[in-house]
Amino acid sequence: MIRIDGVSHRIGHAPILHDISTQLPQGRLTALIGPNGAGKSTLLRLIGRLEPLQQGRITVAGHDIATTPTDRLATVMAILGQQTAIASRLRLAELVAFGRWPHHKGRPGPADRAKVAQALEAFALAPLAHRFLDEVSGGQAQRAHIAMAVAQDTEWMLLDEPLNNLDMAHARGLMRRLRLMVDEGRSVGMVVHEINYAAAWADHVIAMKGGRVVAQGPADEVLTESLLSDLYDTPIHVGQHQGRPLVLHHC
Amino acid sequence: MRPLPALGLSVLALMLGSLTVGAAHIDLRAVFSDSQAMLVLLESRLPRTVAVALTGAALSVAGVLIQALVRNRFVGPDTSGTAEGAALGLLTITILWPASPLWLRMIAASVAAMATTALFLAVIRRLPVREVMLVPIAGLVLSGVLGSIVTFIGWQTDLMQYVGTWLMSGEFSGVISGRYELLWVAAIAAALAWFSADRFAILGLGDQVATGLGLSTATVMRLGLAVVSVVTAMVVTTVGMIPFVGLVVPNLVARIMGDNLRASLPVVALVGAALVLACDLAGRLVIRPYEIPAGLVLGILGALLFLWLLHRRPAHG
Ligand SMILES: Nc1ncnc2c1ncn2[C@@H]1O[C@H](COP(=O)(O)OP(=O)(O)OP(=O)(O)O)[C@@H](O)[C@H]1O
Ligand SMILES: [Mg+2]
């Protein structure tokens, strides 16, 4: 479980998060939703200790992120940021292989290589493995970054808009894989903008707006017409499809 | 052909060439019977050749490191205030304690180089990431300002003759046995960096990815800073600054091999050694029996190479 207790955050003098207390349940796929600027990325970055925690307390699977050594945390959670553009010229295989670094610290064994090969295979990157990161398409680079996080093979995975740049088939493929990982006992927290991915795949939803959590709970309890319409300040219709909510916002 | 053996052979060939070229004619096959030739070889030619190779290798590795630290390919140890910092440190200790022992001067030069490079890092961390060209410009400005300060103090204290040898483009004609051994310190520092190659490569992926992988970015930055500063300080104080090597060689190698530093650092070192050896050799051959400083040859060749790289590579590099 990820516990967030009384977390507030400011950038300069601007308050970004206001006294947030919530939980991401263990062994579940949690979707963070909310309009642009709601503070989703900021919260995820705080959990992933990419940003120093200013106020409050966060624990990931029992590890207090303020006191646990950062390299230890890297074996408990993997985090993929929203901004993945990097200037480095690595081959995709080399990038994904760095996902194993927290475990082997420079001395990869056969098990590490197998995990990297698996991750490359899982995201259809094997044919591109020897291409340079700055010589592949945006979606291919995004898949490589996700594969790196998957290769890290941690109890928790935190992904900020992983569906960015992915086509329909790869987006669906990613969600299926995350679902599979969750069913095998891992936990995932992800920021999603396309609500129907949350509706179709998430167990738990946390809705944020203006730096506050406005709703949280099982997906079908949170993804209701009134709540979503308020959240996004836009009329939204929610139907049903194969027993899951289907959010309609055409026209 | 595999790059490492081929490059190793080229460096060896260039070193042999460097041993045979010089004002006095010596026949390498006869050195064991000719004691005069042996003396020239051991006291002058060999030290010079080794000095050139070590300088090229160490500066190139330092270039890779500083580029990983600032995440920008358009900087080198000669354009980040490092060399001027080393000169400033040397100047300060020379003024404060003219009779100071060599090791203390080297420490002063290294520490000052570290301080100015840290200043450079602090400045560029405040710049917007997307402005790729601001970083090298900031480096040039800082180098320029520091260089002027050093020159000013040099004039005021009648130490221009030293300052000249540190800041002007470097050359190797003064290298004799007993006067270049500090370059080994530079080479060892550069070699040590290889053991942390993965860490530098991960740092080059950005703070976010590096932290996510559990790397302490501050520690790796400090390590890189130390290596770059020691290398530059040793080179500046022994032979003067050699321009462009630390900028061009990392770019050339990254184009072909990418940024997997564990694999590419040895190649970078060999290419750097070969490039400076070739330039030193060329400088000795074109106007025989006189010499053009290797730094000057590199200034011209390096600038051309760099322009070509700029032209070939899209600006996001
Ligand atoms: N560097 C910054 N300086 C000032 N304000 C910032 C900075 N970064 C983010 N903010 C503000 O913090 C708030 C939360 O940003 P955050 O990136 O967490 O939003 P988000 O929910 O992830 O949005 P999006 O859906 O657009 O990714 C926004 O109002 C944003 O304007
Ligand atoms: Mg965001």
XYZ file of C-alpha atoms and ligand atoms in Angstrom:
600
model
C 0.000 0.000 0.000
C 1.049 3.564 -0.615
C -0.071 5.822 2.206
C -0.155 9.564 1.768
C -0.709 11.536 4.958
C -1.210 15.281 5.091
C 0.919 16.065 2.063
C 1.035 19.702 0.982
C 3.316 21.124 -1.651
C 4.302 24.558 -2.872
C 6.342 25.697 -5.818
C 7.763 29.055 -4.890
C 4.852 30.693 -3.103
C 2.182 28.992 -5.185
C 0.370 26.229 -3.297
C 0.104 23.201 -5.599
C -1.199 20.448 -3.297
C -3.417 21.065 -0.274
C -3.189 18.637 2.644
C -3.670 15.437 0.662
C -4.372 12.194 2.503
C -5.162 9.127 0.465
C -4.065 5.594 -0.228
C -3.180 3.507 -3.244
C -4.264 -0.033 -2.337
C -1.869 -2.948 -2.590
C -2.356 -5.398 -5.468
C -4.626 -3.052 -7.381
C -4.451 -0.883 -10.463
C -5.090 2.675 -9.335
C -5.884 5.428 -11.812
C -5.253 9.084 -10.975
C -7.589 11.283 -12.967
C -8.347 14.977 -13.118
C -8.082 18.029 -15.333
C -4.791 19.590 -16.480
C -2.976 21.231 -13.612
C -4.850 19.265 -10.940
C -1.577 18.177 -9.348
C -1.522 14.543 -10.449
C 2.040 14.638 -11.717
C 3.199 16.543 -8.668
C 1.692 13.935 -6.358
C 3.196 11.078 -8.354
C 6.601 12.766 -8.381
C 6.414 13.224 -4.610
C 5.622 9.537 -4.122
C 8.469 8.643 -6.448
C 10.843 10.962 -4.456
C 11.647 12.866 -7.665
C 10.627 15.975 -5.773
C 11.591 16.569 -2.129
C 8.670 16.147 0.230
C 7.904 19.468 1.934
C 5.144 18.518 4.294
C 3.389 15.320 5.292
C 4.398 11.702 5.106
C 4.422 9.100 2.350
C 5.143 5.402 2.744
C 5.475 2.894 -0.073
C 4.953 -0.716 1.010
C 5.966 0.309 4.511
C 9.059 2.289 3.440
C 8.967 5.912 4.492
C 10.258 7.679 1.386
C 11.839 10.446 3.436
C 14.094 8.098 5.382
C 14.620 5.061 3.133
C 17.820 5.237 1.048
C 17.041 6.108 -2.547
C 18.724 3.016 -3.982
C 16.668 0.815 -1.690
C 13.487 2.548 -2.874
C 14.519 1.822 -6.471
C 14.084 -1.880 -5.761
C 10.586 -1.295 -4.365
C 9.111 1.090 -6.911
C 9.743 2.106 -10.493
C 8.579 5.499 -11.700
C 8.054 6.781 -15.202
C 7.761 10.560 -15.393
C 5.533 12.551 -17.707
C 8.518 14.173 -19.414
C 10.537 11.411 -21.008
C 12.471 13.437 -23.582
C 16.157 12.841 -22.956
C 19.184 13.999 -24.877
C 21.179 10.844 -24.356
C 22.051 8.684 -27.318
C 21.444 5.145 -26.122
C 20.281 2.106 -27.983
C 16.827 0.965 -26.874
C 18.296 -2.264 -25.491
C 20.806 -0.280 -23.421
C 18.105 1.989 -22.037
C 15.889 -0.917 -21.015
C 18.924 -2.667 -19.506
C 19.470 0.294 -17.180
C 16.145 -0.672 -15.608
C 18.013 -3.556 -13.964
C 20.707 -1.303 -12.577
C 19.132 -0.891 -9.105
C 19.431 -4.646 -8.675
C 22.873 -5.412 -10.073
C 24.676 -2.040 -9.690
C 26.794 -2.637 -12.752
C 27.219 -6.409 -12.736
C 24.309 -7.864 -14.673
C 23.770 -11.593 -14.377
C 21.871 -13.978 -16.646
C 18.635 -13.287 -14.756
C 18.992 -9.563 -15.430
C 19.585 -10.150 -19.131
C 16.564 -12.419 -19.307
C 14.357 -9.748 -17.697
C 15.577 -7.152 -20.185
C 14.943 -9.478 -23.125
C 11.458 -10.196 -21.761
C 10.646 -6.505 -21.398
C 11.872 -5.743 -24.928
C 9.784 -8.617 -26.245
C 6.704 -7.584 -24.269
C 6.637 -4.137 -25.829
C 7.466 -5.292 -29.351
C 10.856 -3.598 -29.176
C 13.063 -6.540 -30.088
C 13.350 -5.505 -33.753
C 14.300 -1.972 -32.660
C 16.628 -2.980 -29.844
C 19.729 -1.728 -31.612
C 18.320 1.558 -32.796
C 19.271 4.781 -31.044
C 16.679 6.470 -28.872
C 16.898 9.661 -30.923
C 16.248 7.705 -34.102
C 12.899 6.100 -33.257
C 9.363 7.480 -33.203
C 7.773 9.115 -30.152
C 5.605 6.103 -29.392
C 8.510 3.706 -29.783
C 10.614 5.783 -27.396
C 7.708 5.858 -24.952
C 7.428 2.073 -25.103
C 11.148 1.803 -24.419
C 10.744 3.948 -21.305
C 7.839 1.821 -20.103
C 9.859 -1.325 -20.816
C 12.667 0.073 -18.679
C 10.265 0.566 -15.772
C 8.884 -2.941 -16.278
C 12.400 -4.417 -16.392
C 13.027 -2.814 -13.022
C 10.583 -5.469 -11.819
C 9.418 -3.796 -8.628
C 6.485 -4.344 -6.318
C 5.126 -0.903 -7.255
C 4.996 0.811 -10.635
C 4.118 4.492 -10.926
C 3.416 5.733 -14.430
C 2.616 9.298 -15.425
C 0.512 9.250 -18.590
C 2.149 6.123 -20.009
C -0.400 6.070 -22.828
C 1.103 9.248 -24.304
C 2.014 8.754 -27.952
C 0.830 5.140 -27.999
C -1.484 3.957 -30.751
C -4.710 2.155 -29.867
C -3.229 -1.316 -30.126
C -0.154 -0.565 -28.035
C -2.206 1.357 -25.480
C -4.482 -1.629 -25.067
C -1.480 -3.953 -24.982
C 0.063 -1.899 -22.196
C -3.131 -1.922 -20.126
C -3.470 -5.693 -20.532
C 0.099 -6.173 -19.407
C -0.391 -3.909 -16.383
C -3.600 -5.783 -15.572
C -1.693 -9.067 -15.781
C 1.036 -7.768 -13.498
C -1.549 -6.612 -10.992
C -3.299 -9.960 -11.110
C 0.064 -11.561 -10.336
C 0.287 -9.490 -7.162
C 2.008 -6.251 -8.170
C 0.563 -2.793 -7.670
C 0.292 -0.010 -10.211
C -0.500 3.681 -9.879
C -0.962 5.587 -13.095
C -2.123 8.967 -14.323
C -4.657 8.550 -17.144
C -6.326 11.206 -19.248
C -8.383 8.929 -21.452
C -11.067 8.131 -18.872
C -12.221 4.985 -20.616
C -8.886 3.301 -20.009
C -9.476 3.908 -16.324
C -13.070 2.728 -16.692
C -12.051 -0.457 -18.446
C -8.974 -1.479 -16.495
C -8.628 0.286 -13.155
C -9.726 -1.157 -9.816
C -9.400 2.036 -7.864
C -9.722 5.645 -8.953
C -8.459 8.811 -7.299
C -9.917 11.997 -8.767
C -8.009 15.237 -8.228
C -8.798 18.844 -8.934
C -7.138 22.074 -7.875
C -4.565 20.285 -5.743
C -7.129 18.312 -3.755
C -8.518 14.800 -3.861
C -12.195 15.202 -4.723
C -13.178 11.541 -4.878
C -11.681 8.108 -4.420
C -12.916 4.561 -4.462
C -13.701 1.620 -6.726
C -13.815 2.613 -10.396
C -17.568 2.216 -10.910
C -18.341 4.280 -7.815
C -16.155 7.205 -8.823
C -16.801 7.261 -12.560
C -20.323 8.658 -12.399
C -21.979 11.276 -14.545
C -22.314 13.922 -11.873
C -18.834 13.484 -10.495
C -17.063 13.501 -13.866
C -19.105 16.440 -15.129
C -18.074 18.421 -12.065
C -14.481 17.245 -12.237
C -13.964 18.354 -15.811
C -16.546 21.180 -15.831
C -18.061 19.701 -18.942
C -21.206 17.628 -19.537
C -20.348 13.938 -19.609
C -22.585 10.940 -20.157
C -21.737 7.576 -18.617
C -23.121 4.399 -20.164
C -22.330 0.749 -19.678
C -20.336 -1.623 -21.818
C -19.587 -5.226 -20.904
C -20.342 -4.484 -17.277
C -17.912 -1.555 -17.022
C -18.679 2.160 -17.147
C -18.274 3.720 -20.609
C -17.712 7.448 -20.624
C -19.145 9.315 -23.577
C -18.092 12.830 -24.418
C -18.805 13.049 -28.110
C -20.163 16.409 -29.315
C 37.047 -4.185 -37.797
C 36.496 -3.981 -34.027
C 37.148 -0.396 -32.959
C 39.382 -0.974 -29.940
C 42.195 -3.044 -31.500
C 42.206 -0.906 -34.633
C 42.397 2.282 -32.616
C 45.041 0.815 -30.345
C 47.199 0.038 -33.374
C 46.726 3.535 -34.790
C 47.766 5.097 -31.513
C 50.847 2.863 -31.399
C 51.771 3.780 -34.971
C 51.379 7.476 -34.225
C 53.491 7.113 -31.097
C 56.241 5.415 -33.095
C 56.045 8.215 -35.635
C 56.275 10.750 -32.843
C 59.400 9.039 -31.499
C 61.226 9.343 -34.809
C 60.408 12.959 -35.631
C 62.416 15.795 -34.151
C 65.259 18.260 -34.580
C 67.952 15.667 -33.918
C 67.870 12.722 -36.241
C 67.757 9.426 -34.419
C 67.516 5.970 -35.835
C 65.205 3.903 -33.650
C 67.011 0.714 -34.689
C 70.347 2.024 -33.485
C 69.395 3.395 -30.068
C 70.900 0.493 -28.185
C 74.352 1.064 -29.704
C 74.155 4.850 -29.809
C 74.076 6.331 -26.323
C 73.408 9.866 -27.601
C 70.332 8.657 -29.480
C 69.222 6.717 -26.414
C 69.484 9.862 -24.326
C 67.393 11.917 -26.752
C 64.860 9.132 -26.893
C 64.484 8.625 -23.151
C 64.822 12.216 -22.022
C 62.847 13.988 -24.684
C 61.075 11.983 -27.378
C 59.478 9.347 -25.203
C 58.280 11.806 -22.529
C 56.843 14.049 -25.210
C 55.074 11.216 -26.972
C 53.626 9.850 -23.747
C 52.606 13.342 -22.640
C 50.752 13.955 -25.886
C 48.920 10.641 -25.734
C 47.965 11.025 -22.063
C 46.753 14.578 -22.599
C 44.559 13.632 -25.541
C 43.069 10.636 -23.762
C 42.438 12.370 -20.439
C 40.944 15.531 -21.937
C 38.584 13.545 -24.128
C 37.312 11.527 -21.184
C 36.906 14.748 -19.197
C 34.884 16.078 -22.114
C 32.500 13.129 -21.962
C 32.036 13.638 -18.236
C 31.357 17.359 -18.364
C 28.885 16.768 -21.183
C 27.073 14.161 -19.103
C 27.049 16.478 -16.074
C 25.508 19.389 -17.964
C 23.569 17.219 -20.449
C 24.747 19.248 -23.347
C 27.063 18.196 -26.125
C 28.393 21.616 -26.915
C 30.733 22.053 -23.967
C 34.192 20.805 -23.112
C 36.647 21.268 -20.247
C 38.076 24.202 -22.193
C 34.738 26.039 -22.379
C 33.339 25.570 -18.888
C 35.641 27.779 -16.859
C 37.653 24.770 -15.689
C 40.965 25.659 -17.309
C 40.760 29.305 -16.247
C 39.895 28.165 -12.738
C 43.002 26.003 -12.625
C 45.112 28.942 -13.817
C 43.536 31.180 -11.196
C 44.344 28.676 -8.463
C 47.940 28.382 -9.632
C 48.322 32.118 -9.834
C 46.917 32.605 -6.360
C 49.212 30.085 -4.722
C 52.200 31.414 -6.675
C 51.525 34.908 -5.362
C 50.709 33.890 -1.808
C 53.538 31.411 -1.461
C 56.096 31.640 -4.244
C 58.174 28.773 -2.867
C 55.253 26.391 -2.456
C 55.991 22.772 -3.314
C 54.663 21.308 -6.543
C 52.068 19.051 -4.920
C 50.513 21.996 -3.150
C 50.290 23.948 -6.395
C 48.606 21.033 -8.065
C 46.081 20.801 -5.255
C 45.436 24.533 -5.459
C 44.933 24.306 -9.222
C 42.587 21.317 -8.895
C 40.528 22.823 -6.111
C 40.149 26.135 -7.940
C 39.213 24.278 -11.138
C 36.606 22.374 -9.156
C 35.192 25.571 -7.696
C 34.819 27.304 -11.055
C 33.329 24.212 -12.710
C 30.870 23.919 -9.832
C 29.998 27.568 -10.420
C 29.385 26.751 -14.089
C 27.104 23.856 -13.115
C 25.205 26.058 -10.680
C 24.711 28.706 -13.349
C 23.491 26.368 -16.055
C 21.130 24.497 -13.733
C 19.134 27.725 -13.605
C 18.870 27.971 -17.358
C 15.807 26.617 -19.159
C 16.578 23.074 -20.316
C 15.305 23.586 -23.826
C 17.718 26.397 -24.599
C 20.475 24.103 -25.818
C 22.760 26.906 -26.959
C 22.616 28.895 -23.711
C 24.797 26.345 -21.966
C 27.874 26.687 -24.182
C 27.367 30.452 -24.288
C 27.284 30.585 -20.488
C 30.474 28.504 -20.472
C 32.227 30.792 -22.908
C 31.193 33.878 -20.938
C 32.386 32.357 -17.666
C 35.675 31.254 -19.261
C 36.131 34.692 -20.747
C 35.502 36.507 -17.485
C 37.770 34.194 -15.490
C 40.443 34.393 -18.185
C 40.395 38.188 -18.018
C 40.716 38.105 -14.242
C 43.707 35.774 -14.499
C 45.310 37.949 -17.171
C 44.681 41.100 -15.158
C 46.257 39.665 -12.019
C 49.096 38.304 -14.151
C 49.855 41.773 -15.502
C 49.634 43.399 -12.085
C 52.012 40.906 -10.518
C 54.431 40.472 -13.420
C 53.519 36.835 -13.798
C 52.292 37.082 -17.377
C 54.949 34.707 -18.585
C 53.446 31.887 -16.511
C 49.883 32.851 -17.256
C 50.749 32.784 -20.939
C 51.889 29.177 -20.817
C 48.765 28.098 -18.947
C 46.134 29.852 -20.973
C 47.609 30.045 -24.465
C 47.036 27.059 -26.686
C 49.072 24.242 -25.285
C 52.169 22.734 -26.796
C 54.507 19.897 -26.034
C 57.933 21.125 -27.175
C 58.978 21.860 -23.598
C 58.175 18.366 -22.358
C 61.194 16.495 -21.087
C 61.521 13.697 -18.617
C 60.793 14.943 -15.100
C 58.439 17.671 -16.339
C 55.381 15.832 -17.518
C 54.722 13.077 -14.989
C 51.718 14.885 -13.529
C 49.881 13.957 -16.687
C 49.815 10.432 -15.323
C 47.659 11.754 -12.507
C 45.269 13.117 -15.132
C 45.255 9.782 -16.942
C 44.632 7.828 -13.743
C 41.772 10.136 -12.784
C 40.250 9.612 -16.226
C 40.751 5.861 -15.987
C 39.015 5.773 -12.595
C 35.985 7.396 -14.194
C 35.522 4.241 -16.250
C 34.570 2.323 -13.102
C 31.621 4.674 -12.681
C 30.805 4.772 -16.389
C 27.289 3.402 -15.844
C 26.575 6.048 -13.241
C 27.604 8.835 -15.585
C 25.548 7.320 -18.389
C 22.506 7.169 -16.101
C 23.117 10.738 -14.953
C 23.056 11.721 -18.620
C 19.469 10.399 -18.784
C 18.303 13.228 -16.552
C 17.739 13.713 -12.824
C 14.308 12.154 -12.997
C 15.406 8.841 -14.500
C 18.589 8.787 -12.421
C 16.678 9.272 -9.167
C 14.115 6.691 -10.248
C 16.921 4.185 -10.665
C 18.135 4.970 -7.161
C 21.219 6.938 -8.133
C 22.375 9.684 -5.820
C 22.784 12.350 -8.463
C 24.695 14.700 -6.158
C 27.356 12.075 -5.448
C 27.866 11.267 -9.116
C 28.018 14.970 -9.957
C 30.721 15.490 -7.349
C 32.718 12.561 -8.682
C 32.487 13.845 -12.248
C 33.398 17.322 -11.122
C 36.476 16.010 -9.347
C 37.705 14.017 -12.349
C 37.137 16.843 -14.833
C 38.885 19.327 -12.567
C 41.899 17.164 -11.794
C 42.397 16.258 -15.455
C 42.130 19.857 -16.594
C 44.306 21.228 -13.810
C 47.100 18.749 -14.547
C 46.981 19.420 -18.281
C 46.848 23.190 -17.904
C 49.778 23.298 -15.534
C 51.944 20.878 -17.503
C 51.398 21.751 -21.159
C 48.741 24.478 -21.257
C 45.178 24.141 -22.455
C 44.623 22.054 -25.555
C 41.406 23.292 -27.146
C 38.598 21.352 -28.822
C 39.730 17.779 -27.974
C 37.314 17.495 -25.060
C 34.543 18.893 -27.217
C 35.012 17.164 -30.550
C 36.108 13.650 -29.599
C 33.096 12.849 -27.354
C 30.782 14.088 -30.118
C 32.487 12.029 -32.796
C 32.367 8.860 -30.724
C 28.773 9.408 -29.555
C 27.619 9.762 -33.149
C 28.882 6.308 -33.923
C 28.720 4.403 -30.635
C 26.101 6.294 -28.660
C 26.267 7.097 -24.958
C 26.777 3.718 -23.380
C 29.846 5.062 -21.625
C 31.133 1.771 -20.329
C 31.694 0.685 -23.916
C 32.573 4.057 -25.356
C 34.968 5.604 -22.801
C 37.977 3.461 -23.852
C 37.274 4.352 -27.476
C 36.993 8.017 -26.533
C 40.371 7.847 -24.788
C 42.088 6.229 -27.776
C 40.533 8.576 -30.323
C 41.583 11.533 -28.169
C 45.139 10.237 -27.919
C 45.286 9.620 -31.674
C 43.904 13.050 -32.506
C 46.352 14.982 -30.324
C 49.256 12.773 -31.438
C 48.387 13.466 -35.056
C 48.105 17.205 -34.439
C 51.374 17.339 -32.524
C 53.064 15.379 -35.275
C 51.612 17.607 -37.960
C 52.731 20.683 -36.046
C 56.265 19.320 -36.009
C 56.328 18.388 -39.672
C 54.816 21.303 -41.586
C 57.530 23.881 -40.947
C 60.465 21.665 -40.023
C 62.734 22.184 -38.238
C 60.455 24.646 -36.451
C 57.185 23.781 -34.747
C 53.587 24.886 -34.649
C 52.068 24.244 -31.182
C 49.741 21.242 -31.120
C 47.122 23.464 -29.499
C 47.142 25.730 -32.520
C 46.800 22.869 -34.972
C 43.921 21.550 -32.887
C 42.379 24.978 -32.740
C 42.074 24.940 -36.521
C 41.307 21.262 -37.080
C 39.003 21.075 -34.051
C 37.024 24.090 -35.153
C 36.523 22.569 -38.592
C 35.506 19.221 -37.142
C 33.106 20.939 -34.783
C 31.492 22.972 -37.540
C 31.023 19.773 -39.490
C 29.441 18.089 -36.463
C 27.129 21.051 -35.883
C 26.100 20.917 -39.481
C 25.409 17.199 -39.451
C 23.608 16.971 -36.148
C 20.179 18.446 -35.475
C 20.224 21.034 -32.720
C 18.420 18.903 -30.153
C 21.620 16.873 -29.590
N 7.726 24.575 -12.142
C 6.509 25.046 -11.810
N 6.363 26.304 -11.362
C 5.155 26.782 -11.007
N 4.032 26.068 -11.063
C 4.110 24.823 -11.496
C 5.350 24.222 -11.903
N 5.113 22.962 -12.283
C 3.801 22.772 -12.152
N 3.191 23.878 -11.672
C 1.762 24.026 -11.377
O 1.389 23.005 -10.490
C 0.089 22.578 -10.755
C 0.040 21.072 -10.825
O 0.849 20.626 -11.882
P 0.916 19.095 -12.297
O 1.965 18.944 -13.316
O 1.011 18.281 -11.075
O -0.520 18.905 -12.962
P -1.131 17.608 -13.646
O -2.352 17.266 -12.889
O -0.122 16.569 -13.808
O -1.542 18.207 -15.059
P -1.467 17.552 -16.528
O -2.707 16.770 -16.680
O -1.500 18.744 -17.413
O -0.234 16.771 -16.624
C -0.338 23.260 -12.040
O -1.258 24.271 -11.715
C 0.917 23.834 -12.592
O 0.651 25.048 -13.229
Mg 0.855 15.724 -15.395
